[in-house]
XYZ file of C-alpha atoms in Angstrom:
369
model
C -7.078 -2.444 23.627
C -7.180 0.784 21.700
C -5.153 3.580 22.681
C -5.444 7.120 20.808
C -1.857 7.649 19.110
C -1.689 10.434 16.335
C -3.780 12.670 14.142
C -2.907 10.437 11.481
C -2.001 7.259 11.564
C -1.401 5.038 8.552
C 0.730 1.678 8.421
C 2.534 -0.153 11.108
C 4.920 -2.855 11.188
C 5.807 -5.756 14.249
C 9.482 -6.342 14.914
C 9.873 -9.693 16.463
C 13.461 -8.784 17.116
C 12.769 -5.089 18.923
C 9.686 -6.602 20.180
C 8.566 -2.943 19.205
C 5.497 -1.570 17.036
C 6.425 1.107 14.482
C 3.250 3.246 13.023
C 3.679 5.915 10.457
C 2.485 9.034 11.798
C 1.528 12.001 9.190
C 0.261 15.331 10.049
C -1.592 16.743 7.125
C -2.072 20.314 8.229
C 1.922 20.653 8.882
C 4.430 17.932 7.283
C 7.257 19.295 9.415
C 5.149 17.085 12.401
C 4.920 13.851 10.741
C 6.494 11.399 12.620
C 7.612 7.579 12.632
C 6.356 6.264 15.955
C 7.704 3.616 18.484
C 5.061 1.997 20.104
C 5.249 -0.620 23.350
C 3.352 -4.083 21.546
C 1.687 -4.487 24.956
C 0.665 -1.144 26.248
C 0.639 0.879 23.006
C 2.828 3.336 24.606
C 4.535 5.962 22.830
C 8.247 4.957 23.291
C 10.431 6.682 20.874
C 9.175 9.526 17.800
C 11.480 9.432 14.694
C 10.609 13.425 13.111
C 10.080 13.215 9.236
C 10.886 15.814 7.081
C 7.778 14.794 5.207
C 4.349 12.627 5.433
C 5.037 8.989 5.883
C 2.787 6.616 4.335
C 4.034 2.981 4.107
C 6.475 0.912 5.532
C 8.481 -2.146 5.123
C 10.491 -3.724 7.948
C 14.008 -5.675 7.487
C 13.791 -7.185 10.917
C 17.457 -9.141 10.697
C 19.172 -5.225 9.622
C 17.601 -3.140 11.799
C 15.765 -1.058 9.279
C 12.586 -0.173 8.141
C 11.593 1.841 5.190
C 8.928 4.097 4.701
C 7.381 6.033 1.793
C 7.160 9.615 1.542
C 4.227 9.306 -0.985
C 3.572 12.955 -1.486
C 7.080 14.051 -1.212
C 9.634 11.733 -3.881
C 11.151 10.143 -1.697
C 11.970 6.641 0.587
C 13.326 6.953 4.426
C 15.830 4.501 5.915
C 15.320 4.192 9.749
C 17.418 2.470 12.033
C 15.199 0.478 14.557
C 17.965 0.460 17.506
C 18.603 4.198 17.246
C 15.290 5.306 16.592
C 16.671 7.545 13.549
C 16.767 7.958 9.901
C 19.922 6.689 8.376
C 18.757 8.457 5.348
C 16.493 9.928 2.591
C 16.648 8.615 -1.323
C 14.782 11.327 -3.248
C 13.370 8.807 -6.520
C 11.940 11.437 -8.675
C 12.127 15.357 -9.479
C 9.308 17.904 -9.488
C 7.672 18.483 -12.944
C 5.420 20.609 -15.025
C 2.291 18.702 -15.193
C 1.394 19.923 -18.567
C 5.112 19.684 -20.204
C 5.333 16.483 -18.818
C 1.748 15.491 -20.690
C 3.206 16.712 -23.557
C 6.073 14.395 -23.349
C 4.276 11.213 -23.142
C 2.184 12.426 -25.804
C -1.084 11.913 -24.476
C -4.270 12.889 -26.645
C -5.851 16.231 -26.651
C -8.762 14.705 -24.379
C -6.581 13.100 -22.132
C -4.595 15.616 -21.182
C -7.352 18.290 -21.065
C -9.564 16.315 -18.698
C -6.425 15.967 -16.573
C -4.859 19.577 -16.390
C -8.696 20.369 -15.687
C -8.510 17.920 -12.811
C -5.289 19.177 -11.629
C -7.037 22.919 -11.559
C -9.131 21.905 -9.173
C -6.418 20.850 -6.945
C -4.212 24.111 -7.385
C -1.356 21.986 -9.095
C 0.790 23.002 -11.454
C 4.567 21.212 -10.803
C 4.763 18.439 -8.752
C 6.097 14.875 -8.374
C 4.502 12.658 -11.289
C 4.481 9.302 -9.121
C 2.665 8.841 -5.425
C 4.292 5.810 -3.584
C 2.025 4.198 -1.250
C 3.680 0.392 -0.545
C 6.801 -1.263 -0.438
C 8.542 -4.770 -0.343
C 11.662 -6.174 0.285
C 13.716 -9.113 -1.336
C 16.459 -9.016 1.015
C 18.121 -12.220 -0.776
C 18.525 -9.542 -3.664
C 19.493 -6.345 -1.806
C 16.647 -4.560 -3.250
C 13.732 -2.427 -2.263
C 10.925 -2.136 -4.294
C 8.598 0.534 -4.332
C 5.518 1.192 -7.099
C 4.958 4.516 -8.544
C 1.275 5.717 -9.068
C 1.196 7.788 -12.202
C -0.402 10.425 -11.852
C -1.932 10.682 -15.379
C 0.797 8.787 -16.909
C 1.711 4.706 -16.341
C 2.702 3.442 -13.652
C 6.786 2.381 -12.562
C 8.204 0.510 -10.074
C 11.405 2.128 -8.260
C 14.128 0.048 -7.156
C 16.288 1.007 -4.426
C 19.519 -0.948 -3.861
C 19.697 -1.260 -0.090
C 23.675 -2.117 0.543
C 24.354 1.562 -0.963
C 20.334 3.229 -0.409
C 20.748 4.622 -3.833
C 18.207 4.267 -6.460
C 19.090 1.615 -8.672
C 16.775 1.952 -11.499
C 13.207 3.288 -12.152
C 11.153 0.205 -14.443
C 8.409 1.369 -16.252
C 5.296 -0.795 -17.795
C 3.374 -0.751 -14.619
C -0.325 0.530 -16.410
C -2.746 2.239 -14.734
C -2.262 2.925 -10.884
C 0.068 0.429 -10.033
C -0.257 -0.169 -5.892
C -0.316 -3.565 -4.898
C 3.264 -5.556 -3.906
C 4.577 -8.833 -2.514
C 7.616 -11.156 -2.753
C 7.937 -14.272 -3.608
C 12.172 -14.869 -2.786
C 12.201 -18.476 -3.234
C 11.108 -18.006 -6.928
C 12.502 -14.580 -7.409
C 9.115 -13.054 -8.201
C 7.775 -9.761 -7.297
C 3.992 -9.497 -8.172
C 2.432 -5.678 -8.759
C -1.338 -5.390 -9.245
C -3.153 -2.342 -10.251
C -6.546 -1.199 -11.023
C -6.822 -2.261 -14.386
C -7.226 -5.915 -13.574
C -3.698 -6.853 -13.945
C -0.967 -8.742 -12.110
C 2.538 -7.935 -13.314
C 5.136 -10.610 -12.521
C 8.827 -9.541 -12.248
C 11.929 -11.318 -11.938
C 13.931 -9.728 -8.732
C 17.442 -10.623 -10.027
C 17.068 -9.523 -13.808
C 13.991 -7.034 -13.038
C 12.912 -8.191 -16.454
C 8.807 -8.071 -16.561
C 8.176 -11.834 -16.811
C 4.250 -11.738 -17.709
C 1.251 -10.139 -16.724
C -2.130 -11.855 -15.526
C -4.996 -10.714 -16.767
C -7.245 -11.543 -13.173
C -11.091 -10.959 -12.485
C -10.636 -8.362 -9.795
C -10.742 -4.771 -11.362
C -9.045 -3.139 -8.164
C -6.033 -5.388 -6.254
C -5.353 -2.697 -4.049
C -2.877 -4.755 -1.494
C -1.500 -8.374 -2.168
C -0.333 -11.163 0.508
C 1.380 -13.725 -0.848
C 1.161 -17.745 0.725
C 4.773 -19.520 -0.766
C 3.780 -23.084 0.775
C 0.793 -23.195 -2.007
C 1.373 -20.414 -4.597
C -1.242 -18.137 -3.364
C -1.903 -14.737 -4.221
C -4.580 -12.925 -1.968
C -6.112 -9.675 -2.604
C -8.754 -7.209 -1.841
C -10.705 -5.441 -4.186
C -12.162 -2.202 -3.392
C -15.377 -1.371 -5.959
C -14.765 2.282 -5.480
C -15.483 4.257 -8.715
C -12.393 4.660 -10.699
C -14.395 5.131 -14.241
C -13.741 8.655 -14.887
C -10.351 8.447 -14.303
C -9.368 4.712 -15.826
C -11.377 5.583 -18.546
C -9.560 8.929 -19.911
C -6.345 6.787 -19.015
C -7.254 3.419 -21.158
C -9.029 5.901 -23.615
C -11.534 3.404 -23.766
C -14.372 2.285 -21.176
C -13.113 -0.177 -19.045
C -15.596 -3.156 -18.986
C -16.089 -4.094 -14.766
C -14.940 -7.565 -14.195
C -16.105 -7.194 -10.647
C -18.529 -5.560 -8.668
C -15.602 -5.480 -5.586
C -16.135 -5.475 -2.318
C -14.176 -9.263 -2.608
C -11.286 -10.880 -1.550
C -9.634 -12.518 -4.278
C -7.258 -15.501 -4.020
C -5.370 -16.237 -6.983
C -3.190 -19.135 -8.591
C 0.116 -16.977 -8.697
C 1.499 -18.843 -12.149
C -1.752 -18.149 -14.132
C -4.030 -15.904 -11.990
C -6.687 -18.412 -12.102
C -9.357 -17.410 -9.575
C -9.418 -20.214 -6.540
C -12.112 -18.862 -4.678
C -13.914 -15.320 -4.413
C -14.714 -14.257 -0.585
C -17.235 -11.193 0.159
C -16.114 -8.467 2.524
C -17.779 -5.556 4.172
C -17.177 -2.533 2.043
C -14.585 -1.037 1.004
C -11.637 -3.518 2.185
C -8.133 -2.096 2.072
C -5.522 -3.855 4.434
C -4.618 -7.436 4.230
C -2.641 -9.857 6.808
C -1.564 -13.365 6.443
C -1.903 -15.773 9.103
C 0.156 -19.372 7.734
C 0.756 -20.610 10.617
C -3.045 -20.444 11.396
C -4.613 -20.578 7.948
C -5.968 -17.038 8.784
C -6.682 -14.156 6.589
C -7.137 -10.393 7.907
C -8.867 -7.454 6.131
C -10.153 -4.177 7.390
C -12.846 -2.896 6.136
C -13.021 0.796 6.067
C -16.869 1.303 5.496
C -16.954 3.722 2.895
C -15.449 6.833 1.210
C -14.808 9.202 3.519
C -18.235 9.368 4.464
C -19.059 11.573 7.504
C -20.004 8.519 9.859
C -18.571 5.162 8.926
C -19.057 1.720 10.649
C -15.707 -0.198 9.558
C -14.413 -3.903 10.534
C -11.872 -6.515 10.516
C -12.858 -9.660 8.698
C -11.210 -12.794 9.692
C -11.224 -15.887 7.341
C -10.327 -19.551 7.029
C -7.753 -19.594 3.988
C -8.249 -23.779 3.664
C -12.369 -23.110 3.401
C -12.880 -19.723 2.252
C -15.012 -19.665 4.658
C -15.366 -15.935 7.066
C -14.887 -16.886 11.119
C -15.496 -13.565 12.484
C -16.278 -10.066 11.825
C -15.337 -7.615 14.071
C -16.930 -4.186 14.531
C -14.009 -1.510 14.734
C -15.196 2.135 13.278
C -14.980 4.411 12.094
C -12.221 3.115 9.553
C -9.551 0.054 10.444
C -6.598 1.006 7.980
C -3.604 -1.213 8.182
C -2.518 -4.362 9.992
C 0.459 -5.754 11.324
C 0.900 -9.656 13.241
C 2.640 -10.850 15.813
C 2.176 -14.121 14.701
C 4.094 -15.844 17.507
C 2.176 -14.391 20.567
C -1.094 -14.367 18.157
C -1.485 -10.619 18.137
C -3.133 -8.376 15.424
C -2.329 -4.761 15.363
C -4.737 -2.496 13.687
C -4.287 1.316 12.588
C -8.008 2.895 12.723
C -8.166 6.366 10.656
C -10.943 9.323 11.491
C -14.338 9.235 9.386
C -15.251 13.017 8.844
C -17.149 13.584 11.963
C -14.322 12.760 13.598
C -11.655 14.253 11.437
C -13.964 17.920 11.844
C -13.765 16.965 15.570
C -9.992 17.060 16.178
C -10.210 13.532 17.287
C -6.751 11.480 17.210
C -6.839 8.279 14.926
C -6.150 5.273 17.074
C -4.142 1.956 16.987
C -5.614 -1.118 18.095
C -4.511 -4.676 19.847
C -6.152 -7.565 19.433
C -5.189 -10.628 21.469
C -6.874 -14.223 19.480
């Protein structure tokens, strides 16, 4: 079943407990209509709309508290929702606005860094504007604490914490490197792992939020992480989408490719010892885990915003490392979300350029196994 929803749709979460489907909803031409949307799991129905006073991008649901967060990754801040009301409970602004230059000269980049970056910015008519895009978040709930990476935009990466008995920011942790974006829990072992696209796996503790060690892995790009606790499992994708120009003036040195991407990764989370390597279609972004099932999900979004795309979802054997089934779903599948009990994948599928030009809405999609 795919039903059209929004004119953006991003990520989407399952609540067992609401047996509802929430899908973040952004309008780019006009934030004031960006939305948190509650959809029917069966029908796909429109149920409830939560209004956002700014683009929504990610979200993390705390089923057994009747919350879910979601990022406002262009606008500073993190949104509390309350699932039963269908309303936000509140909005924790994280950073300020900033001069992008003054803020250069601050961190004391190099001449050439910071010239190839305020050119960069030219092109994109910004001046002053918040230094960090948040794109994912995770929850330790055993540690009242929200965790939320930072994507420095020129500068490294942080991870925010959020304290989530008071929804205040608890502390911002810096030491992230280059484009931090990828983040999963591991409560049992009090471990949060962040990946970015340096080919690095940053292990924190959740109860000191002391950095514990970082992996040095041979994917280039861990853009989202799953984590399996029954066999200390870290799976990720990675893209292969050109960062060079970019990584490069941020390293200050040229960043030698450790893989060509396209992959799924899965990773011994102690030493980041690669277990096995699995090819995907191009460009995977989203990743679900199936444990229950020994199941992996990744969509495959087909390309860079190309005018005409042909993505997928990729379904694998996690035992084998073997792919089951690929399924055609263009243009671009986005984001997933399981409901593992009734067997259920939920799929957000975003606009290629034709489509985007064409006013089309961007759809979300059931799939019953």
């Amino acid at each position: 079943m795919s039903r059209p929803t929004a004119s953006a749709v991003v990520e989407l979460a399952y609540s067992p407990r609401e047996n509802a489907l929430f899908v973040s909803a952004p309008d780019w031409q006009d934030e004031s209509r960006s939305r948190l949307l509650r959809l029917a799991p069966d029908s796909l129905d429109i149920q409830a709309e939560v209004p956002l006073d700014g683009k929504g991008f990610g979200v993390a649901l705390d089923d057994a508290a009747n919350r879910l967060y979601l990022t406002q990754g262009f606008n500073g801040a993190i949104s509390v929702i309350d699932t039963q009301g269908n309303q936000i409970v509140k909005r924790i602004p994280v950073m300020q606005k900033v001069n992008f230059e003054q803020l250069y000269q601050e961190h004391e980049l190099s001449q050439t860094r910071r010239d190839f970056l305020l050119e960069q910015l030219k092109k994109w008519n910004v001046v002053d504007d918040f230094p960090y895009k948040l794109r994912e978040l995770a929850i330790d709930a055993d540690q009242h604490r929200l965790f939320a990476p930072g994507l420095g935009l020129g500068i490294d990466s942080v991870l925010f914490v959020i304290d989530t008995e008071t929804l205040e920011l608890e502390k911002i942790l810096p030491g992230f490197g280059y484009n931090a974006v990828g983040i999963v829990t591991d409560p049992t072992r009090h471990r949060i792992f962040v990946s970015n696209m340096q080919g690095q796996i940053i292990t924190l503790d959740s109860r000191t939020l002391e950095i514990t060690g970082t992996l040095e892995v041979e994917a280039d790009q861990l853009l989202n992480l799953v984590y399996d606790p029954a066999t200390n499992r870290l799976f990720g994708v990675d893209q292969g989408i050109d960062r060079d120009e970019w990584r490069n003036n941020h390293l200050e040195r040229e960043y030698a490719h450790r893989s060509p991407g396209h992959r799924v990764f899965v990773l011994d989370a102690d030493s980041g010892k690669t277990l096995a390597v699995m090819p995907t279609d191009e460009v995977p972004i989203g990743l679900n885990l199936d444990t229950q099932r020994n199941r992996l999900y990744v969509t495959n979004r087909g390309g860079v915003r190309p005018d005409s795309a042909q993505g997928s979802v990729t379904i694998y054997d996690t035992e084998a490392y073997q792919p089951l089934q690929t399924l055609p779903l263009p243009p671009h599948p986005n984001s997933l979300a399981l409901d593992a009990a009734g067997n259920i994948l939920y799929v957000t599928v975003k606009n290629d350029g034709d489509s985007a030009k064409a006013g089309k809405p961007e759809h979300v999609v059931r799939i019953q196994f």
